[in-house]
Amino acid sequence: MKKLLVLLFLGGISTLGWTQSDTLPQPPSLSEEERAFIYTGEADSPMRLFLITNFKDSLLLRTPSARVQPNPADSVLTHFIDRLHATVTDPKSLGVGIAAPQVGLLRRIIWVQRFDKEGFPWECFLNPTIKQYTRLRQEGPEGCLSIPDERDEVNRGYAILIEYDRPDGSHQIEMVEDFTAVIFQHEIDHLNGILYKDHLEKDRSGSPLYTRPEVSLSQAGLPQAQDRWQQQVAYSMDIDFDVKTHRFTGKQQIAYTNHSPDTLKRVFYHLFFNAFQPGSMMDVRSRTIDDPSVKIGDRIFYLNENQIGYHKIDALSMDGEAVEYEVEGSILSVNLNQAIMPGQTVNFDMAFHSQVPVQIRRSGRDNKEGIAYSMAQWFPKLCEYDYEGWHANPYIGREFHGVWGDFEVRLTLDSSYTVAASGFLQNPEQIGHGYQAKGAEISPPAGDKLTWHFLAENVHDFVWAADPDYTHVQAQVPDGPLVHFFYQQGPETQEWAKLPEYTVRCFQLMKERFGPYPYGTYSVIQGGDGGMEYPMATLITGHRSLRSLVGVTVHEAIHSWYQMVLGTNESLYPWMDEGFTSYAEDYVTDQLFEQGQFNPYSSAYRRYVGLVLDKKEEPLTTHSDHYHLNRAYGTAAYSKGEVILHQLGYVIGEDALLRGMKRYYHTWKFKHPNPTDFKRVMEKESGLELDWYFQHFVGTINTIDYGIESFKKSAEGSRLVLARYGRMPMPIDLEIVLKNGEKHLFYLPLRIMRGEKPAETNWNQGAERKILPDWNWTNPEYVLDLPWPKDQISSVKLDPTYRMADVKRKNNQWPKSKPDETYGRYKLD
């Protein structure tokens, strides 16, 4: 089957170097009966149109919409139908036509399988109600979605299974394979004559940029994958800020859509600023934990009335009716007059006033470097409700979980301040401050204040910072975001001049190895108390050496992948955010500074093992707020989370790990994945069972400790006895080097893996590997009879690539020598 390359926009057709020599079938026009069926159906119910097509045939379907009322006399609708038919039947549109038109009411999209830009397949269930999204910089929704919703990225269809009603009243299930064009949702009130088709990219030679993997469909069932529902919010906030009193008033409107199957009788808001008051949960926790954070300590306890933070609610209503609410520290509990039903959208209106606390943790005013305002966790924010229920966690200083949505924020404050924020500034020609286009004239409004209008879409938070002395610099990532830098120029920030080139390269490396950054902008902002990530932006302290400045920027930027796009609940699974981010960070910084480390992740191994040997470890299943020690939390979330990934490469093979990381990102972005979701991706990519790995390394504090129990002469050579001393089982890589220089590699799989990792040529360095019988996890020892006499063997080493987090490496090698405490950072042998 020949592939199609089509891009239609604004009613025009652009062909990108592909020709079709075959004679195309000339499809018939829609009959009057078929056209009438489009208009009629379920009384006066509105409609959406879908075209799902491949090279052979097409399905033209409609489904009820919640907004548009059809009218046969509607000239706009008639024009659209005519335009749709003319486009898909025109031979000049590269053969996308209706060979045997079938027009019907779409009952459901049962499943769809697609490929991402790099050829990674996945399957996805779709809900009968498909979410709509809007685009940035546009008035009103465009009515365009992809299947599933991938926010306008180019994706390849493999197969789609659809059930629809035919004009004669019957219904049919049909599969369309290799579909290369989809006309997505079209709602007439926002149509504007725009027609979209999904398309395939090709290189200059005309060959596809990817080779589609072979995917077989079982006749007994359908390909399945979890597609979790997500709640949806749309914030509109108007903020009037007084820089003299550090207080602001706010009006907030939230359109909240309940996509869950549950009826919601109450909702909760976070009131983060209330944590910065003496006696708050954050204050008490910070003063009573055994190893208090130097950033907090007892600082909250000594704040006076003008230094504390607060949110005070002046009014709150749902759909115009006032609701009862109660402030419980940093949580606002709201009892609803009317329950929110599944699929229902309601509107919350709130008036509030707030005071910005002295900067202590992440947010606040007048940080230690003199930045006026670091406005993180600064507004009343709806708590997340997901398949695990409400997440109304009090703020004690650690992690977050938020609802996907759109933010429209208008900030009014003193015009001398430069504002950096999430999203896109909508009025740069009024604002200036380095946002205006080159050569554009600035037309500020009258008065001593400016209103900054920002839009941020498909995010779960919004951050901003402001200072009168910010320098604003920009750098464009090729085929990526425009990056903004905001900092105070001075002797302690000289290295900021070099930061853009490193940041640009970071985004390029991340795209190559882990997946593309999906937004068009990102801001690196001096502020906060160290480094903290937010959608499209980060707050970092700026008085740093170049290496430290690049390191913190890289780490916080990479959070855009593992927290801002994947959106894991980092309160429950901080290792899936901090650990994965740290793993990618160590790879990127090793590339940026051309270190060439054998194990760039060795520092994480050392920190994790140090915690274990000090007997301070707590399981990764611990809620981030509930760790007994800050050190235990930090080491678990960052270091052990990083070790999980690098060690997983040891278990399933480095190639499978890297493929799996991309597949995980593309499959679960914007869906709040959990550990099981990640595990299943890695199992699919590797073909191995991995329950045991996550049960031990995540769910317990069982440790890995293998060693050489004995090595003796035997009648026919030598006998090597390996032992498992720790509770966690692992497959074993074993290296034996003879005195004549020959190297022999042996692989001992675990039976519960139900398979073996492939040979890894990049690690084996040309030596062949022999697979030995499984080492059952119930057996504490494993005996190998070797054909070589002991005196012909130079060395024996378990885990020669240093990827196994063995907590006592001193017995991993024969002859015994001082153990390598660097975990192979720079391989010495």
Short mmCIF file of N, CA, C and O in Angstrom, two decimals, residues 95-206:
data_model
loop_
_atom_site.label_atom_id
_atom_site.label_comp_id
_atom_site.label_asym_id
_atom_site.label_seq_id
_atom_site.Cartn_x
_atom_site.Cartn_y
_atom_site.Cartn_z
N GLY A 95 -5.36 10.95 -3.92
CA GLY A 95 -6.01 9.65 -3.88
C GLY A 95 -6.79 9.35 -2.63
O GLY A 95 -7.25 8.23 -2.46
N VAL A 96 -6.95 10.31 -1.76
CA VAL A 96 -7.79 10.05 -0.60
C VAL A 96 -9.23 10.21 -1.06
O VAL A 96 -9.69 11.31 -1.30
N GLY A 97 -9.94 9.12 -1.24
CA GLY A 97 -11.28 9.23 -1.78
C GLY A 97 -12.22 8.22 -1.16
O GLY A 97 -11.82 7.41 -0.35
N ILE A 98 -13.47 8.30 -1.54
CA ILE A 98 -14.46 7.37 -1.04
C ILE A 98 -14.78 6.41 -2.18
O ILE A 98 -15.50 6.74 -3.11
N ALA A 99 -14.20 5.23 -2.10
CA ALA A 99 -14.45 4.24 -3.15
C ALA A 99 -15.85 3.67 -3.01
O ALA A 99 -16.52 3.42 -4.00
N ALA A 100 -16.26 3.44 -1.78
CA ALA A 100 -17.61 2.96 -1.52
C ALA A 100 -18.13 3.68 -0.30
O ALA A 100 -17.97 3.22 0.82
N PRO A 101 -18.68 4.86 -0.49
CA PRO A 101 -19.02 5.69 0.67
C PRO A 101 -20.02 4.99 1.58
O PRO A 101 -20.98 4.40 1.12
N GLN A 102 -19.73 5.08 2.87
CA GLN A 102 -20.64 4.54 3.87
C GLN A 102 -20.88 5.65 4.88
O GLN A 102 -19.96 6.09 5.55
N VAL A 103 -22.09 6.11 4.94
CA VAL A 103 -22.41 7.24 5.79
C VAL A 103 -23.27 6.74 6.93
O VAL A 103 -24.30 6.11 6.69
N GLY A 104 -22.84 6.99 8.17
CA GLY A 104 -23.62 6.47 9.28
C GLY A 104 -23.38 7.23 10.56
O GLY A 104 -22.50 8.08 10.64
N LEU A 105 -24.17 6.92 11.56
CA LEU A 105 -24.02 7.52 12.88
C LEU A 105 -22.97 6.74 13.65
O LEU A 105 -23.10 5.53 13.85
N LEU A 106 -21.92 7.41 14.06
CA LEU A 106 -20.84 6.77 14.80
C LEU A 106 -21.34 6.40 16.19
O LEU A 106 -21.70 7.26 16.99
N ARG A 107 -21.36 5.13 16.47
CA ARG A 107 -21.79 4.67 17.80
C ARG A 107 -20.63 4.75 18.80
O ARG A 107 -20.78 5.23 19.91
N ARG A 108 -19.48 4.28 18.41
CA ARG A 108 -18.32 4.31 19.31
C ARG A 108 -17.06 3.99 18.52
O ARG A 108 -17.10 3.29 17.52
N ILE A 109 -15.96 4.56 18.98
CA ILE A 109 -14.64 4.16 18.52
C ILE A 109 -14.15 3.14 19.53
O ILE A 109 -13.88 3.47 20.68
N ILE A 110 -14.07 1.90 19.12
CA ILE A 110 -13.76 0.82 20.07
C ILE A 110 -12.30 0.89 20.49
O ILE A 110 -11.96 0.85 21.66
N TRP A 111 -11.44 0.95 19.52
CA TRP A 111 -10.03 1.15 19.84
C TRP A 111 -9.32 1.68 18.61
O TRP A 111 -9.81 1.60 17.49
N VAL A 112 -8.15 2.24 18.87
CA VAL A 112 -7.34 2.76 17.78
C VAL A 112 -5.89 2.49 18.12
O VAL A 112 -5.48 2.56 19.27
N GLN A 113 -5.13 2.15 17.12
CA GLN A 113 -3.69 1.96 17.33
C GLN A 113 -2.96 2.88 16.38
O GLN A 113 -3.26 2.96 15.20
N ARG A 114 -1.97 3.60 16.96
CA ARG A 114 -1.23 4.55 16.15
C ARG A 114 0.25 4.44 16.43
O ARG A 114 0.68 3.72 17.32
N PHE A 115 0.99 5.22 15.68
CA PHE A 115 2.43 5.31 15.87
C PHE A 115 2.80 6.76 16.11
O PHE A 115 2.23 7.65 15.51
N ASP A 116 3.79 6.97 16.98
CA ASP A 116 4.25 8.33 17.19
C ASP A 116 5.23 8.71 16.10
O ASP A 116 5.46 7.97 15.14
N LYS A 117 5.86 9.87 16.25
CA LYS A 117 6.75 10.37 15.20
C LYS A 117 7.94 9.46 14.95
O LYS A 117 8.54 9.47 13.90
N GLU A 118 8.31 8.69 15.96
CA GLU A 118 9.49 7.86 15.82
C GLU A 118 9.14 6.39 15.60
O GLU A 118 9.98 5.52 15.73
N GLY A 119 7.87 6.11 15.31
CA GLY A 119 7.50 4.75 14.95
C GLY A 119 7.17 3.85 16.11
O GLY A 119 7.15 2.63 15.95
N PHE A 120 6.92 4.38 17.29
CA PHE A 120 6.59 3.54 18.42
C PHE A 120 5.09 3.30 18.45
O PHE A 120 4.30 4.25 18.50
N PRO A 121 4.65 2.03 18.45
CA PRO A 121 3.22 1.76 18.44
C PRO A 121 2.64 1.74 19.85
O PRO A 121 3.32 1.48 20.83
N TRP A 122 1.37 2.06 19.92
CA TRP A 122 0.64 1.83 21.16
C TRP A 122 -0.82 1.66 20.84
O TRP A 122 -1.29 2.02 19.77
N GLU A 123 -1.56 1.07 21.77
CA GLU A 123 -2.99 0.91 21.61
C GLU A 123 -3.68 1.74 22.69
O GLU A 123 -3.14 1.95 23.75
N CYS A 124 -4.89 2.15 22.41
CA CYS A 124 -5.54 3.03 23.37
C CYS A 124 -7.06 2.90 23.24
O CYS A 124 -7.60 3.01 22.15
N PHE A 125 -7.73 2.63 24.35
CA PHE A 125 -9.18 2.73 24.36
C PHE A 125 -9.59 4.20 24.30
O PHE A 125 -8.91 5.05 24.83
N LEU A 126 -10.72 4.46 23.71
CA LEU A 126 -11.25 5.81 23.70
C LEU A 126 -12.61 5.81 24.38
O LEU A 126 -13.41 4.91 24.16
N ASN A 127 -12.85 6.82 25.18
CA ASN A 127 -14.17 6.98 25.77
C ASN A 127 -15.15 7.41 24.68
O ASN A 127 -14.77 8.06 23.71
N PRO A 128 -16.42 7.09 24.83
CA PRO A 128 -17.40 7.55 23.84
C PRO A 128 -17.40 9.07 23.71
O PRO A 128 -17.59 9.60 22.63
N THR A 129 -17.19 9.77 24.82
CA THR A 129 -17.08 11.22 24.77
C THR A 129 -15.62 11.58 24.61
O THR A 129 -14.82 11.31 25.49
N ILE A 130 -15.27 12.19 23.50
CA ILE A 130 -13.88 12.50 23.22
C ILE A 130 -13.62 13.95 23.61
O ILE A 130 -14.38 14.85 23.26
N LYS A 131 -12.54 14.17 24.37
CA LYS A 131 -12.27 15.51 24.86
C LYS A 131 -11.94 16.47 23.72
O LYS A 131 -11.30 16.12 22.75
N GLN A 132 -12.38 17.70 23.89
CA GLN A 132 -12.02 18.77 22.97
C GLN A 132 -10.86 19.56 23.57
O GLN A 132 -10.74 19.65 24.78
N TYR A 133 -10.00 20.09 22.75
CA TYR A 133 -8.99 21.01 23.26
C TYR A 133 -8.94 22.21 22.33
O TYR A 133 -9.40 22.19 21.20
N THR A 134 -8.36 23.27 22.83
CA THR A 134 -8.20 24.48 22.03
C THR A 134 -6.73 24.75 21.81
O THR A 134 -5.87 24.18 22.46
N ARG A 135 -6.45 25.63 20.85
CA ARG A 135 -5.06 25.95 20.54
C ARG A 135 -4.68 27.28 21.15
O ARG A 135 -5.51 28.13 21.40
N LEU A 136 -3.37 27.44 21.35
CA LEU A 136 -2.88 28.70 21.86
C LEU A 136 -3.04 29.80 20.81
O LEU A 136 -3.07 29.54 19.61
N ARG A 137 -3.13 31.03 21.32
CA ARG A 137 -3.16 32.20 20.45
C ARG A 137 -4.34 32.18 19.46
O ARG A 137 -4.21 32.49 18.30
N GLN A 138 -5.47 31.74 19.94
CA GLN A 138 -6.62 31.71 19.06
C GLN A 138 -7.87 32.02 19.87
O GLN A 138 -8.00 31.58 21.01
N GLU A 139 -8.74 32.79 19.30
CA GLU A 139 -9.98 33.10 19.97
C GLU A 139 -10.96 31.96 19.78
O GLU A 139 -11.42 31.69 18.68
N GLY A 140 -11.27 31.27 20.83
CA GLY A 140 -12.25 30.19 20.77
C GLY A 140 -11.67 28.89 20.29
O GLY A 140 -10.60 28.84 19.68
N PRO A 141 -12.36 27.78 20.56
CA PRO A 141 -11.87 26.47 20.14
C PRO A 141 -11.98 26.28 18.64
O PRO A 141 -12.86 26.82 17.99
N GLU A 142 -11.08 25.51 18.12
CA GLU A 142 -11.05 25.26 16.68
C GLU A 142 -11.81 24.00 16.31
O GLU A 142 -12.06 23.73 15.15
N GLY A 143 -12.16 23.19 17.32
CA GLY A 143 -12.90 21.98 17.03
C GLY A 143 -12.06 20.93 16.34
O GLY A 143 -12.54 20.22 15.49
N CYS A 144 -10.78 20.84 16.69
CA CYS A 144 -9.91 19.86 16.04
C CYS A 144 -9.31 18.97 17.11
O CYS A 144 -8.75 19.45 18.08
N LEU A 145 -9.46 17.66 16.97
CA LEU A 145 -8.81 16.77 17.91
C LEU A 145 -8.21 15.61 17.14
O LEU A 145 -8.56 15.35 16.00
N SER A 146 -7.28 14.93 17.79
CA SER A 146 -6.70 13.74 17.18
C SER A 146 -7.23 12.53 17.92
O SER A 146 -7.90 12.65 18.93
N ILE A 147 -6.94 11.36 17.42
CA ILE A 147 -7.48 10.14 18.00
C ILE A 147 -6.33 9.23 18.37
O ILE A 147 -5.70 8.65 17.50
N PRO A 148 -5.95 9.06 19.61
CA PRO A 148 -6.45 9.81 20.75
C PRO A 148 -5.87 11.22 20.78
O PRO A 148 -5.02 11.54 19.96
N ASP A 149 -6.31 12.03 21.72
CA ASP A 149 -5.92 13.44 21.78
C ASP A 149 -4.43 13.58 22.00
O ASP A 149 -3.93 13.31 23.08
N GLU A 150 -3.70 13.96 20.99
CA GLU A 150 -2.25 14.11 21.11
C GLU A 150 -1.81 15.53 20.78
O GLU A 150 -0.67 15.78 20.41
N ARG A 151 -2.73 16.47 20.85
CA ARG A 151 -2.42 17.89 20.72
C ARG A 151 -1.66 18.22 19.44
O ARG A 151 -0.61 18.82 19.44
N ASP A 152 -2.21 17.75 18.32
CA ASP A 152 -1.75 18.22 17.02
C ASP A 152 -0.39 17.68 16.60
O ASP A 152 0.24 18.24 15.72
N GLU A 153 0.11 16.62 17.24
CA GLU A 153 1.36 16.04 16.76
C GLU A 153 1.07 15.09 15.60
O GLU A 153 -0.03 14.57 15.47
N VAL A 154 2.08 14.86 14.78
CA VAL A 154 1.90 13.98 13.63
C VAL A 154 1.98 12.54 14.11
O VAL A 154 2.98 12.11 14.65
N ASN A 155 0.93 11.79 13.94
CA ASN A 155 0.88 10.40 14.39
C ASN A 155 0.38 9.54 13.25
O ASN A 155 -0.45 9.95 12.46
N ARG A 156 0.84 8.31 13.22
CA ARG A 156 0.47 7.41 12.15
C ARG A 156 -0.61 6.45 12.61
O ARG A 156 -0.47 5.81 13.64
N GLY A 157 -1.65 6.33 11.85
CA GLY A 157 -2.67 5.36 12.19
C GLY A 157 -2.27 3.99 11.71
O GLY A 157 -1.83 3.82 10.58
N TYR A 158 -2.45 3.00 12.55
CA TYR A 158 -2.24 1.62 12.11
C TYR A 158 -3.58 0.94 11.85
O TYR A 158 -3.84 0.40 10.80
N ALA A 159 -4.44 0.97 12.85
CA ALA A 159 -5.75 0.37 12.67
C ALA A 159 -6.74 1.04 13.61
O ALA A 159 -6.37 1.47 14.70
N ILE A 160 -7.98 1.11 13.16
CA ILE A 160 -9.03 1.69 14.00
C ILE A 160 -10.28 0.83 13.84
O ILE A 160 -10.62 0.40 12.74
N LEU A 161 -10.90 0.51 14.96
CA LEU A 161 -12.09 -0.33 14.97
C LEU A 161 -13.28 0.52 15.40
O LEU A 161 -13.26 1.14 16.46
N ILE A 162 -14.30 0.56 14.56
CA ILE A 162 -15.40 1.49 14.74
C ILE A 162 -16.72 0.73 14.65
O ILE A 162 -16.86 -0.19 13.84
N GLU A 163 -17.67 1.13 15.46
CA GLU A 163 -19.03 0.63 15.35
C GLU A 163 -19.92 1.80 14.95
O GLU A 163 -19.85 2.87 15.56
N TYR A 164 -20.76 1.59 13.93
CA TYR A 164 -21.60 2.68 13.46
C TYR A 164 -22.94 2.15 12.96
O TYR A 164 -23.09 0.97 12.63
N ASP A 165 -23.92 3.05 12.92
CA ASP A 165 -25.24 2.74 12.39
C ASP A 165 -25.26 3.05 10.90
O ASP A 165 -24.79 4.09 10.46
N ARG A 166 -25.87 2.14 10.14
CA ARG A 166 -26.02 2.36 8.71
C ARG A 166 -27.37 3.02 8.43
O ARG A 166 -28.28 3.00 9.27
N PRO A 167 -27.53 3.61 7.23
CA PRO A 167 -28.81 4.29 6.92
C PRO A 167 -30.02 3.39 7.01
O PRO A 167 -31.13 3.85 7.27
N ASP A 168 -29.83 2.05 6.80
CA ASP A 168 -30.98 1.16 6.85
C ASP A 168 -31.37 0.77 8.27
O ASP A 168 -32.27 -0.04 8.49
N GLY A 169 -30.68 1.33 9.28
CA GLY A 169 -31.01 1.04 10.66
C GLY A 169 -30.15 -0.02 11.30
O GLY A 169 -30.14 -0.17 12.52
N SER A 170 -29.42 -0.79 10.51
CA SER A 170 -28.53 -1.80 11.07
C SER A 170 -27.25 -1.12 11.59
O SER A 170 -26.99 0.03 11.27
N HIS A 171 -26.49 -1.86 12.39
CA HIS A 171 -25.20 -1.31 12.82
C HIS A 171 -24.09 -2.31 12.51
O HIS A 171 -24.33 -3.51 12.39
N GLN A 172 -22.92 -1.79 12.34
CA GLN A 172 -21.81 -2.59 11.85
C GLN A 172 -20.54 -2.22 12.57
O GLN A 172 -20.31 -1.06 12.91
N ILE A 173 -19.69 -3.23 12.82
CA ILE A 173 -18.34 -3.02 13.36
C ILE A 173 -17.36 -3.23 12.21
O ILE A 173 -17.42 -4.23 11.50
N GLU A 174 -16.49 -2.28 12.00
CA GLU A 174 -15.57 -2.35 10.87
C GLU A 174 -14.19 -1.86 11.29
O GLU A 174 -14.06 -0.92 12.08
N MET A 175 -13.16 -2.52 10.76
CA MET A 175 -11.79 -2.11 11.04
C MET A 175 -11.18 -1.51 9.78
O MET A 175 -11.29 -2.07 8.69
N VAL A 176 -10.56 -0.35 9.93
CA VAL A 176 -9.83 0.30 8.84
C VAL A 176 -8.36 0.24 9.21
O VAL A 176 -7.95 0.75 10.25
N GLU A 177 -7.56 -0.41 8.37
CA GLU A 177 -6.13 -0.53 8.65
C GLU A 177 -5.33 0.46 7.81
O GLU A 177 -5.74 0.83 6.71
N ASP A 178 -4.19 0.85 8.35
CA ASP A 178 -3.27 1.74 7.64
C ASP A 178 -3.94 3.03 7.22
O ASP A 178 -3.76 3.52 6.10
N PHE A 179 -4.74 3.60 8.09
CA PHE A 179 -5.39 4.85 7.71
C PHE A 179 -4.38 5.99 7.81
O PHE A 179 -3.60 6.08 8.73
N THR A 180 -4.36 6.83 6.79
CA THR A 180 -3.38 7.90 6.72
C THR A 180 -4.01 9.27 6.71
O THR A 180 -3.32 10.26 6.55
N ALA A 181 -5.31 9.34 6.83
CA ALA A 181 -5.94 10.65 6.90
C ALA A 181 -7.14 10.56 7.81
O ALA A 181 -7.91 9.62 7.73
N VAL A 182 -7.29 11.54 8.63
CA VAL A 182 -8.47 11.62 9.49
C VAL A 182 -8.93 13.06 9.50
O VAL A 182 -8.14 13.96 9.76
N ILE A 183 -10.16 13.31 9.16
CA ILE A 183 -10.73 14.63 9.42
C ILE A 183 -11.34 14.53 10.80
O ILE A 183 -12.23 13.71 11.04
N PHE A 184 -10.83 15.35 11.68
CA PHE A 184 -11.17 15.20 13.09
C PHE A 184 -12.52 15.84 13.39
O PHE A 184 -13.34 16.03 12.51
N GLN A 185 -12.72 16.21 14.60
CA GLN A 185 -13.99 16.81 15.04
C GLN A 185 -14.16 18.18 14.39
O GLN A 185 -13.26 19.00 14.40
N HIS A 186 -15.33 18.42 13.85
CA HIS A 186 -15.63 19.74 13.30
C HIS A 186 -16.92 20.23 13.91
O HIS A 186 -17.96 19.58 13.79
N GLU A 187 -16.85 21.35 14.58
CA GLU A 187 -18.05 21.95 15.13
C GLU A 187 -18.29 23.25 14.38
O GLU A 187 -17.41 24.10 14.27
N ILE A 188 -19.49 23.38 13.85
CA ILE A 188 -19.75 24.37 12.82
C ILE A 188 -19.55 25.80 13.32
O ILE A 188 -19.11 26.67 12.58
N ASP A 189 -19.82 26.06 14.60
CA ASP A 189 -19.70 27.43 15.07
C ASP A 189 -18.25 27.89 15.15
O ASP A 189 -17.99 29.08 15.33
N HIS A 190 -17.29 26.99 15.02
CA HIS A 190 -15.89 27.38 15.01
C HIS A 190 -15.15 26.76 13.82
O HIS A 190 -13.96 26.55 13.86
N LEU A 191 -15.90 26.46 12.78
CA LEU A 191 -15.29 25.76 11.65
C LEU A 191 -14.39 26.67 10.83
O LEU A 191 -13.24 26.34 10.55
N ASN A 192 -14.91 27.82 10.41
CA ASN A 192 -14.14 28.79 9.62
C ASN A 192 -13.52 28.16 8.38
O ASN A 192 -12.45 28.57 7.92
N GLY A 193 -14.14 27.15 7.85
CA GLY A 193 -13.64 26.55 6.61
C GLY A 193 -12.35 25.80 6.75
O GLY A 193 -11.68 25.53 5.76
N ILE A 194 -11.95 25.43 7.97
CA ILE A 194 -10.65 24.78 8.15
C ILE A 194 -10.83 23.27 8.05
O ILE A 194 -11.70 22.69 8.68
N LEU A 195 -9.99 22.63 7.27
CA LEU A 195 -10.04 21.18 7.07
C LEU A 195 -8.68 20.61 7.41
O LEU A 195 -7.66 21.07 6.90
N TYR A 196 -8.64 19.62 8.29
CA TYR A 196 -7.37 19.05 8.71
C TYR A 196 -7.28 17.58 8.32
O TYR A 196 -8.26 16.87 8.37
N LYS A 197 -6.08 17.17 7.99
CA LYS A 197 -5.82 15.75 7.77
C LYS A 197 -4.54 15.37 8.51
O LYS A 197 -3.57 16.11 8.50
N ASP A 198 -4.58 14.21 9.16
CA ASP A 198 -3.36 13.66 9.71
C ASP A 198 -2.49 13.24 8.52
O ASP A 198 -2.99 12.87 7.47
N HIS A 199 -1.17 13.29 8.68
CA HIS A 199 -0.32 12.99 7.55
C HIS A 199 0.96 12.31 8.00
O HIS A 199 1.33 12.36 9.17
N LEU A 200 1.62 11.67 7.03
CA LEU A 200 2.88 11.00 7.29
C LEU A 200 4.03 11.85 6.79
O LEU A 200 3.98 12.40 5.71
N GLU A 201 5.07 11.94 7.63
CA GLU A 201 6.28 12.62 7.18
C GLU A 201 7.12 11.63 6.36
O GLU A 201 7.16 10.45 6.64
N LYS A 202 7.81 12.15 5.35
CA LYS A 202 8.76 11.34 4.58
C LYS A 202 10.03 12.13 4.41
O LYS A 202 10.05 13.35 4.50
N ASP A 203 11.12 11.41 4.18
CA ASP A 203 12.36 12.11 3.92
C ASP A 203 12.40 12.55 2.46
O ASP A 203 11.46 12.35 1.70
N ARG A 204 13.49 13.17 2.06
CA ARG A 204 13.55 13.76 0.72
C ARG A 204 13.47 12.70 -0.38
O ARG A 204 13.09 12.99 -1.50
N SER A 205 13.88 11.48 -0.07
CA SER A 205 13.84 10.43 -1.09
C SER A 205 12.44 9.88 -1.27
O SER A 205 12.20 9.09 -2.17
N GLY A 206 11.52 10.28 -0.41
CA GLY A 206 10.17 9.76 -0.49
C GLY A 206 9.93 8.55 0.37
O GLY A 206 8.83 8.03 0.43
#
